[in-house]
mmCIF file of C-alpha atoms and ligand atoms in Angstrom:
data_model
loop_
_atom_site.group_PDB
_atom_site.id
_atom_site.type_symbol
_atom_site.label_atom_id
_atom_site.label_comp_id
_atom_site.label_asym_id
_atom_site.label_seq_id
_atom_site.Cartn_x
_atom_site.Cartn_y
_atom_site.Cartn_z
ATOM 1 C CA MET D 1 109.413 87.537 76.928
ATOM 2 C CA LYS D 2 108.770 84.295 75.091
ATOM 3 C CA ASN D 3 111.193 85.340 72.366
ATOM 4 C CA ILE D 4 113.860 86.200 74.919
ATOM 5 C CA ARG D 5 113.414 82.777 76.549
ATOM 6 C CA VAL D 6 113.662 81.064 73.178
ATOM 7 C CA ASN D 7 116.789 83.092 72.419
ATOM 8 C CA ILE D 8 118.328 82.131 75.745
ATOM 9 C CA VAL D 9 117.561 78.463 75.158
ATOM 10 C CA LEU D 10 119.064 78.658 71.689
ATOM 11 C CA THR D 11 122.107 80.501 73.027
ATOM 12 C CA VAL D 12 122.572 77.912 75.781
ATOM 13 C CA ALA D 13 122.272 75.115 73.227
ATOM 14 C CA ALA D 14 124.755 76.833 70.943
ATOM 15 C CA LEU D 15 127.161 77.333 73.820
ATOM 16 C CA ALA D 16 126.801 73.699 74.862
ATOM 17 C CA VAL D 17 127.780 72.674 71.373
ATOM 18 C CA LEU D 18 130.598 75.196 71.472
ATOM 19 C CA ALA D 19 131.792 73.930 74.874
ATOM 20 C CA GLY D 20 131.706 70.369 73.540
ATOM 21 C CA ALA D 21 133.714 71.480 70.560
ATOM 22 C CA VAL D 22 136.168 73.239 72.840
ATOM 23 C CA SER D 23 136.649 70.163 75.038
ATOM 24 C CA LEU D 24 137.020 67.963 71.960
ATOM 25 C CA ALA D 25 139.547 70.393 70.593
ATOM 26 C CA ALA D 26 141.371 70.371 73.932
ATOM 27 C CA ARG D 27 141.414 66.554 74.009
ATOM 28 C CA SER D 28 142.608 66.267 70.434
ATOM 29 C CA SER D 29 145.295 68.820 71.073
ATOM 30 C CA ARG D 30 146.476 67.103 74.296
ATOM 31 C CA GLY D 31 150.177 67.448 74.734
ATOM 32 C CA GLN D 32 150.328 70.493 72.539
ATOM 33 C CA THR D 33 150.644 74.060 73.720
ATOM 34 C CA GLN D 34 147.179 75.350 74.564
ATOM 35 C CA SER D 35 145.881 77.887 72.122
ATOM 36 C CA PRO D 36 145.101 81.302 73.694
ATOM 37 C CA LYS D 37 141.900 81.248 71.624
ATOM 38 C CA THR D 38 140.387 78.659 74.009
ATOM 39 C CA ASP D 39 139.877 81.322 76.715
ATOM 40 C CA THR D 40 137.946 83.698 74.519
ATOM 41 C CA ARG D 41 135.728 80.925 73.218
ATOM 42 C CA VAL D 42 134.818 79.767 76.729
ATOM 43 C CA LYS D 43 133.928 83.264 77.998
ATOM 44 C CA PRO D 44 130.270 83.308 76.821
ATOM 45 C CA THR D 45 129.487 80.399 79.205
ATOM 46 C CA VAL D 46 130.444 82.693 82.098
ATOM 47 C CA LEU D 47 128.340 85.543 80.708
ATOM 48 C CA ILE D 48 125.203 83.458 80.552
ATOM 49 C CA THR D 49 125.247 82.712 84.294
ATOM 50 C CA GLU D 50 125.273 86.478 84.988
ATOM 51 C CA ARG D 51 122.369 87.337 82.690
ATOM 52 C CA GLY D 52 119.801 89.807 84.125
ATOM 53 C CA PRO D 53 116.637 87.720 83.730
ATOM 54 C CA THR D 54 118.137 84.795 85.610
ATOM 55 C CA ALA D 55 119.121 86.988 88.562
ATOM 56 C CA LYS D 56 115.694 88.654 88.514
ATOM 57 C CA GLU D 57 113.918 85.314 88.429
ATOM 58 C CA ASN D 58 115.968 84.224 91.421
ATOM 59 C CA ALA D 59 114.989 87.394 93.329
ATOM 60 C CA SER D 60 111.333 86.864 92.422
ATOM 61 C CA ALA D 61 111.432 83.321 93.709
ATOM 62 C CA ALA D 62 113.143 84.463 96.919
ATOM 63 C CA PHE D 63 110.413 87.041 97.636
ATOM 64 C CA ALA D 64 107.407 85.055 96.445
ATOM 65 C CA ALA D 65 106.601 83.903 99.986
ATOM 66 C CA ALA D 66 107.003 87.450 101.351
ATOM 67 C CA ALA D 67 104.743 88.769 98.586
ATOM 68 C CA ALA D 68 102.095 86.190 99.513
ATOM 69 C CA GLN D 69 102.226 87.283 103.166
ATOM 70 C CA ASN D 70 102.026 90.950 102.170
ATOM 71 C CA ALA D 71 98.886 90.269 100.150
ATOM 72 C CA VAL D 72 97.208 89.179 103.400
ATOM 73 C CA LEU D 73 98.788 91.741 105.757
ATOM 74 C CA GLU D 74 97.985 94.626 103.430
ATOM 75 C CA ASN D 75 94.328 94.221 104.383
ATOM 76 C CA GLU D 76 94.471 92.364 107.664
ATOM 77 C CA LEU D 77 97.473 93.421 109.740
ATOM 78 C CA SER D 78 96.048 94.300 113.135
ATOM 79 C CA TRP D 79 97.622 97.345 114.816
ATOM 80 C CA LYS D 80 96.609 100.346 116.856
ATOM 81 C CA PHE D 81 96.779 104.032 116.134
ATOM 82 C CA GLY D 82 95.144 106.950 117.908
ATOM 83 C CA GLY D 83 93.540 104.559 120.370
ATOM 84 C CA LYS D 84 91.742 102.775 117.551
ATOM 85 C CA GLU D 85 92.101 99.296 116.075
ATOM 86 C CA GLN D 86 93.487 99.530 112.525
ATOM 87 C CA HIS D 87 93.249 97.010 109.708
ATOM 88 C CA GLY D 88 96.086 96.581 107.259
ATOM 89 C CA TRP D 89 98.211 99.145 105.499
ATOM 90 C CA TYR D 90 96.488 99.323 102.108
ATOM 91 C CA LEU D 91 95.516 102.952 102.798
ATOM 92 C CA TYR D 92 99.218 103.851 102.974
ATOM 93 C CA HIS D 93 100.396 101.908 99.939
ATOM 94 C CA SER D 94 101.139 105.076 97.917
ATOM 95 C CA LEU D 95 103.096 106.674 100.758
ATOM 96 C CA ILE D 96 105.069 103.460 101.274
ATOM 97 C CA GLY D 97 105.704 103.135 97.525
ATOM 98 C CA ARG D 98 107.054 106.693 97.504
ATOM 99 C CA ILE D 99 109.651 105.745 100.131
ATOM 100 C CA LEU D 100 110.552 102.431 98.487
ATOM 101 C CA ASN D 101 110.621 104.094 95.084
ATOM 102 C CA THR D 102 108.303 101.441 93.653
ATOM 103 C CA GLN D 103 105.469 102.246 91.286
ATOM 104 C CA GLY D 104 101.856 101.646 92.259
ATOM 105 C CA ASP D 105 101.663 98.757 89.827
ATOM 106 C CA ALA D 106 104.991 97.192 90.856
ATOM 107 C CA ALA D 107 104.974 93.390 90.967
ATOM 108 C CA PRO D 108 104.410 92.178 94.559
ATOM 109 C CA THR D 109 107.777 90.409 94.508
ATOM 110 C CA ASP D 110 109.525 93.627 93.415
ATOM 111 C CA PHE D 111 107.727 95.479 96.227
ATOM 112 C CA ALA D 112 108.913 92.848 98.730
ATOM 113 C CA ALA D 113 112.466 93.016 97.382
ATOM 114 C CA ALA D 114 112.505 96.834 97.672
ATOM 115 C CA LEU D 115 111.041 96.584 101.163
ATOM 116 C CA ALA D 116 113.800 94.171 102.200
ATOM 117 C CA VAL D 117 116.445 96.707 101.138
ATOM 118 C CA TRP D 118 114.684 99.429 103.159
ATOM 119 C CA GLN D 119 114.327 97.088 106.157
ATOM 120 C CA LYS D 120 118.032 96.353 106.094
ATOM 121 C CA ASN D 121 118.837 100.090 106.054
ATOM 122 C CA LYS D 122 116.499 100.578 109.023
ATOM 123 C CA GLY D 123 118.139 97.781 111.004
ATOM 124 C CA LEU D 124 115.060 95.585 110.658
ATOM 125 C CA SER D 125 115.052 91.971 109.554
ATOM 126 C CA PRO D 126 115.132 92.130 105.714
ATOM 127 C CA SER D 127 112.258 89.701 105.234
ATOM 128 C CA GLY D 128 110.353 91.693 102.604
ATOM 129 C CA VAL D 129 107.258 91.179 104.777
ATOM 130 C CA LEU D 130 105.468 94.390 105.786
ATOM 131 C CA ASP D 131 104.726 93.405 109.374
ATOM 132 C CA GLU D 132 103.855 95.624 112.337
ATOM 133 C CA ASP D 133 107.490 96.546 113.105
ATOM 134 C CA SER D 134 108.018 97.772 109.570
ATOM 135 C CA LEU D 135 104.706 99.630 109.501
ATOM 136 C CA ARG D 136 105.586 101.359 112.788
ATOM 137 C CA ALA D 137 108.938 102.389 111.289
ATOM 138 C CA PHE D 138 107.146 103.915 108.289
ATOM 139 C CA VAL D 139 104.678 105.704 110.580
ATOM 140 C CA SER D 140 107.394 107.144 112.805
ATOM 141 C CA GLY D 141 109.250 108.347 109.700
ATOM 142 C CA TRP D 142 106.152 110.138 108.384
ATOM 143 C CA GLN D 143 105.361 111.605 111.777
ATOM 144 C CA SER D 144 108.920 112.863 112.247
ATOM 145 C CA ASN D 145 108.640 114.854 108.995
ATOM 146 C CA ARG D 146 105.661 116.836 110.235
ATOM 147 C CA LEU D 147 105.663 120.337 111.721
ATOM 148 C CA LYS D 148 107.819 120.446 114.801
ATOM 149 C CA ASN D 149 107.065 123.992 115.840
ATOM 150 C CA ARG D 150 103.409 124.179 116.735
ATOM 151 C CA ALA D 151 103.520 127.731 118.042
ATOM 152 C CA TYR D 152 100.257 129.575 117.690
ATOM 153 C CA ALA D 153 100.290 131.877 114.667
ATOM 154 C CA GLU D 154 100.664 135.603 115.354
ATOM 155 C CA PRO D 155 98.065 137.727 113.558
ATOM 156 C CA ASP D 156 100.709 139.397 111.361
ATOM 157 C CA GLN D 157 101.893 135.983 110.090
ATOM 158 C CA LEU D 158 98.496 135.265 108.585
ATOM 159 C CA VAL D 159 96.970 136.328 105.293
ATOM 160 C CA THR D 160 93.312 135.995 104.396
ATOM 161 C CA ALA D 161 92.944 133.898 101.258
ATOM 162 C CA PRO D 162 90.119 134.645 98.805
ATOM 163 C CA ALA D 163 86.965 132.568 99.114
ATOM 164 C CA SER D 164 87.622 131.207 95.607
ATOM 165 C CA ASP D 165 90.495 129.114 97.050
ATOM 166 C CA PHE D 166 88.101 127.311 99.372
ATOM 167 C CA PHE D 167 85.992 124.196 99.040
ATOM 168 C CA ASP D 168 83.143 126.137 100.633
ATOM 169 C CA PRO D 169 82.931 129.325 98.551
ATOM 170 C CA GLU D 170 80.984 130.981 101.346
ATOM 171 C CA ARG D 171 83.542 130.368 104.049
ATOM 172 C CA VAL D 172 83.876 133.449 106.261
ATOM 173 C CA ALA D 173 87.062 135.527 106.220
ATOM 174 C CA ASP D 174 88.070 134.515 109.769
ATOM 175 C CA LEU D 175 88.249 130.885 108.641
ATOM 176 C CA ARG D 176 90.227 131.669 105.492
ATOM 177 C CA ARG D 177 93.434 132.711 107.191
ATOM 178 C CA VAL D 178 96.674 130.934 106.230
ATOM 179 C CA GLU D 179 100.277 131.507 107.284
ATOM 180 C CA ARG D 180 101.872 133.731 104.621
ATOM 181 C CA SER D 181 104.646 131.434 103.233
ATOM 182 C CA THR D 182 102.332 128.411 103.407
ATOM 183 C CA TYR D 183 99.820 130.216 101.229
ATOM 184 C CA ALA D 184 102.490 131.183 98.678
ATOM 185 C CA ALA D 185 103.669 127.544 98.535
ATOM 186 C CA TYR D 186 100.078 126.353 98.161
ATOM 187 C CA LYS D 187 99.522 128.666 95.186
ATOM 188 C CA GLN D 188 102.743 127.460 93.537
ATOM 189 C CA MET D 189 101.773 123.842 94.064
ATOM 190 C CA VAL D 190 98.288 124.376 92.647
ATOM 191 C CA ALA D 191 99.777 126.131 89.596
ATOM 192 C CA ALA D 192 102.005 123.075 89.016
ATOM 193 C CA ALA D 193 99.033 120.731 89.420
ATOM 194 C CA ILE D 194 96.964 122.788 86.952
ATOM 195 C CA ALA D 195 99.879 122.639 84.491
ATOM 196 C CA ASP D 196 99.918 118.826 84.731
ATOM 197 C CA PRO D 197 97.594 117.630 81.946
ATOM 198 C CA THR D 198 97.145 114.217 83.558
ATOM 199 C CA LEU D 199 95.127 115.821 86.379
ATOM 200 C CA ASN D 200 92.828 117.684 83.998
ATOM 201 C CA LEU D 201 91.897 120.305 86.613
ATOM 202 C CA ALA D 202 89.276 122.853 85.593
ATOM 203 C CA HIS D 203 90.905 126.281 85.702
ATOM 204 C CA THR D 204 90.362 129.890 84.711
ATOM 205 C CA PRO D 205 92.300 131.639 81.911
ATOM 206 C CA GLN D 206 94.290 133.305 84.716
ATOM 207 C CA GLY D 207 95.496 129.900 85.912
ATOM 208 C CA GLU D 208 93.358 129.685 89.060
ATOM 209 C CA LEU D 209 91.223 126.683 89.993
ATOM 210 C CA ALA D 210 87.821 127.144 88.369
ATOM 211 C CA PRO D 211 84.836 127.762 90.673
ATOM 212 C CA ALA D 212 83.465 124.335 89.679
ATOM 213 C CA GLU D 213 86.718 122.510 90.471
ATOM 214 C CA LYS D 214 86.723 120.890 93.892
ATOM 215 C CA TYR D 215 90.109 119.204 93.912
ATOM 216 C CA PHE D 216 92.922 121.088 95.666
ATOM 217 C CA LYS D 217 90.492 123.612 97.146
ATOM 218 C CA ILE D 218 91.205 124.361 100.811
ATOM 219 C CA VAL D 219 88.772 122.735 103.191
ATOM 220 C CA SER D 220 90.368 124.054 106.370
ATOM 221 C CA ALA D 221 93.322 126.340 107.126
ATOM 222 C CA PHE D 222 94.247 128.324 110.251
ATOM 223 C CA ARG D 223 92.071 127.520 113.222
ATOM 224 C CA SER D 224 91.916 129.803 116.217
ATOM 225 C CA ARG D 225 91.856 128.202 119.669
ATOM 226 C CA GLU D 226 88.217 129.174 119.968
ATOM 227 C CA TYR D 227 87.310 127.572 116.659
ATOM 228 C CA GLN D 228 89.236 124.377 117.473
ATOM 229 C CA ASP D 229 87.448 124.173 120.859
ATOM 230 C CA GLU D 230 84.154 124.604 119.051
ATOM 231 C CA LEU D 231 84.995 121.757 116.642
ATOM 232 C CA ARG D 232 85.935 119.530 119.575
ATOM 233 C CA ARG D 233 82.652 120.284 121.321
ATOM 234 C CA GLN D 234 80.812 119.262 118.158
ATOM 235 C CA SER D 235 82.620 115.932 117.949
ATOM 236 C CA PRO D 236 83.674 114.936 121.490
ATOM 237 C CA ASN D 237 84.437 111.312 120.573
ATOM 238 C CA ALA D 238 86.860 112.035 117.754
ATOM 239 C CA GLY D 239 89.768 110.698 119.829
ATOM 240 C CA SER D 240 93.415 111.588 119.397
ATOM 241 C CA ALA D 241 93.352 110.505 115.736
ATOM 242 C CA GLY D 242 90.578 113.051 115.241
ATOM 243 C CA LEU D 243 90.708 116.621 116.481
ATOM 244 C CA ALA D 244 93.925 117.347 118.328
ATOM 245 C CA VAL D 245 93.961 119.637 121.357
ATOM 246 C CA ASN D 246 97.206 121.170 120.150
ATOM 247 C CA SER D 247 96.277 121.241 116.492
ATOM 248 C CA PRO D 248 98.841 121.967 113.771
ATOM 249 C CA HIS D 249 96.053 124.075 112.256
ATOM 250 C CA SER D 250 96.709 126.692 114.945
ATOM 251 C CA THR D 251 100.060 127.420 113.281
ATOM 252 C CA GLY D 252 98.392 128.433 110.012
ATOM 253 C CA ARG D 253 100.799 126.025 108.282
ATOM 254 C CA ALA D 254 98.468 123.024 108.085
ATOM 255 C CA LEU D 255 96.031 122.848 105.204
ATOM 256 C CA ASP D 256 93.288 120.380 104.459
ATOM 257 C CA PHE D 257 92.816 119.996 100.686
ATOM 258 C CA TYR D 258 89.935 118.374 98.899
ATOM 259 C CA VAL D 259 91.306 115.058 97.616
ATOM 260 C CA GLY D 260 88.024 113.282 96.900
ATOM 261 C CA GLY D 261 85.285 111.488 98.774
ATOM 262 C CA ASP D 262 83.860 113.029 101.923
ATOM 263 C CA PRO D 263 86.391 115.845 102.534
ATOM 264 C CA VAL D 264 87.565 115.059 106.088
ATOM 265 C CA ASP D 265 86.090 111.695 107.082
ATOM 266 C CA THR D 266 88.588 109.220 108.564
ATOM 267 C CA ARG D 267 86.469 106.113 107.988
ATOM 268 C CA ASP D 268 88.480 103.521 106.086
ATOM 269 C CA ALA D 269 85.970 103.276 103.241
ATOM 270 C CA ASN D 270 86.219 107.025 102.669
ATOM 271 C CA ARG D 271 89.997 107.125 102.893
ATOM 272 C CA ALA D 272 90.150 104.177 100.485
ATOM 273 C CA ILE D 273 88.423 106.380 97.903
ATOM 274 C CA GLN D 274 90.694 109.335 98.603
ATOM 275 C CA VAL D 275 94.034 107.527 98.362
ATOM 276 C CA LYS D 276 93.106 106.273 94.888
ATOM 277 C CA THR D 277 92.377 109.692 93.378
ATOM 278 C CA PRO D 278 94.901 111.059 90.858
ATOM 279 C CA VAL D 279 95.092 114.251 92.947
ATOM 280 C CA TYR D 280 96.111 112.399 96.106
ATOM 281 C CA GLN D 281 98.620 110.316 94.161
ATOM 282 C CA TRP D 282 99.995 113.531 92.673
ATOM 283 C CA LEU D 283 100.359 115.038 96.152
ATOM 284 C CA VAL D 284 102.245 111.963 97.359
ATOM 285 C CA ARG D 285 104.701 112.337 94.478
ATOM 286 C CA ASN D 286 104.969 116.139 94.353
ATOM 287 C CA ALA D 287 103.913 117.937 97.547
ATOM 288 C CA GLU D 288 107.321 117.522 99.139
ATOM 289 C CA ARG D 289 109.065 119.696 96.551
ATOM 290 C CA PHE D 290 106.719 122.538 97.523
ATOM 291 C CA GLY D 291 107.483 122.017 101.213
ATOM 292 C CA PHE D 292 104.350 120.079 102.160
ATOM 293 C CA ARG D 293 104.459 116.849 104.154
ATOM 294 C CA PRO D 294 101.549 114.503 104.749
ATOM 295 C CA TYR D 295 99.779 113.409 107.855
ATOM 296 C CA PHE D 296 99.638 109.771 106.754
ATOM 297 C CA TYR D 297 96.338 109.059 108.514
ATOM 298 C CA GLU D 298 94.395 111.908 106.895
ATOM 299 C CA PRO D 299 94.886 111.994 103.112
ATOM 300 C CA TRP D 300 93.609 115.599 103.026
ATOM 301 C CA HIS D 301 95.914 117.025 105.706
ATOM 302 C CA TRP D 302 99.272 118.491 104.622
ATOM 303 C CA GLU D 303 101.721 120.598 106.615
ATOM 304 C CA TYR D 304 104.101 123.208 105.285
ATOM 305 C CA VAL D 305 107.404 122.416 106.980
ATOM 306 C CA LYS D 306 109.885 124.736 105.241
HETATM 307 ZN ZN1 ZN G 1 93.863 119.038 108.985
#
């Protein structure tokens, strides 16, 4: 960077000298027909004003204030979801980055600049500040991509997955049922995850998750009405962000995967661990191409929407 700056300074200095020479030449040749060469010699002065770094530095400066506000709002924005007070949007940073097409380590000013473009497309004020209006727009986008048909699964639509696919290897057969195409998509996705060396998943020679591997194992699949009622009785205060009356799990197309931490605990501290795991980050980047969409609030919960 330093070298580039030095080069730019030197180039500017050289061009200044050149421009001086050009104007001297013009003055000394006053009254004569202007040489066509003058135009080509002046051109580099125009080029320098359009140089990438200068434009980028301008954009950075323009979004520095927005980036400073985002640094606060990321942890402190007060909003409500599922009848509960929520703090910030840091738990959804990966999901937001996926939409904005920014990397996790993007500079805060680049994040704000990308956000402003998205805001403009959404008809929001392109401030680059991730305020409540913008967060709500992200949330409604995620929610609109979830399963629309929540019809209860017919028995012939369900297959019983082997216990080796489950986080609890002793899970009973009744609780291992999954909608047929969802299960096929799950197996394809897991095969792709196993093939990704960056995840380093323990697997068998046959390409299945190893018994000792926890990540990507299914925590919960199809839930019968009776089982869902039972879960609700066990945790009556879960609220609407917790156990839904009309659960997507009753379709057989919703799967809870192990993505780290306490498997299905919505406390912020637990979700903060989960959203940082390589497996969750991989799901954010890749699940969609296998037909799975996230429930933003529960890092473990994915729905097969194809
Ligand atoms: Zn779930």
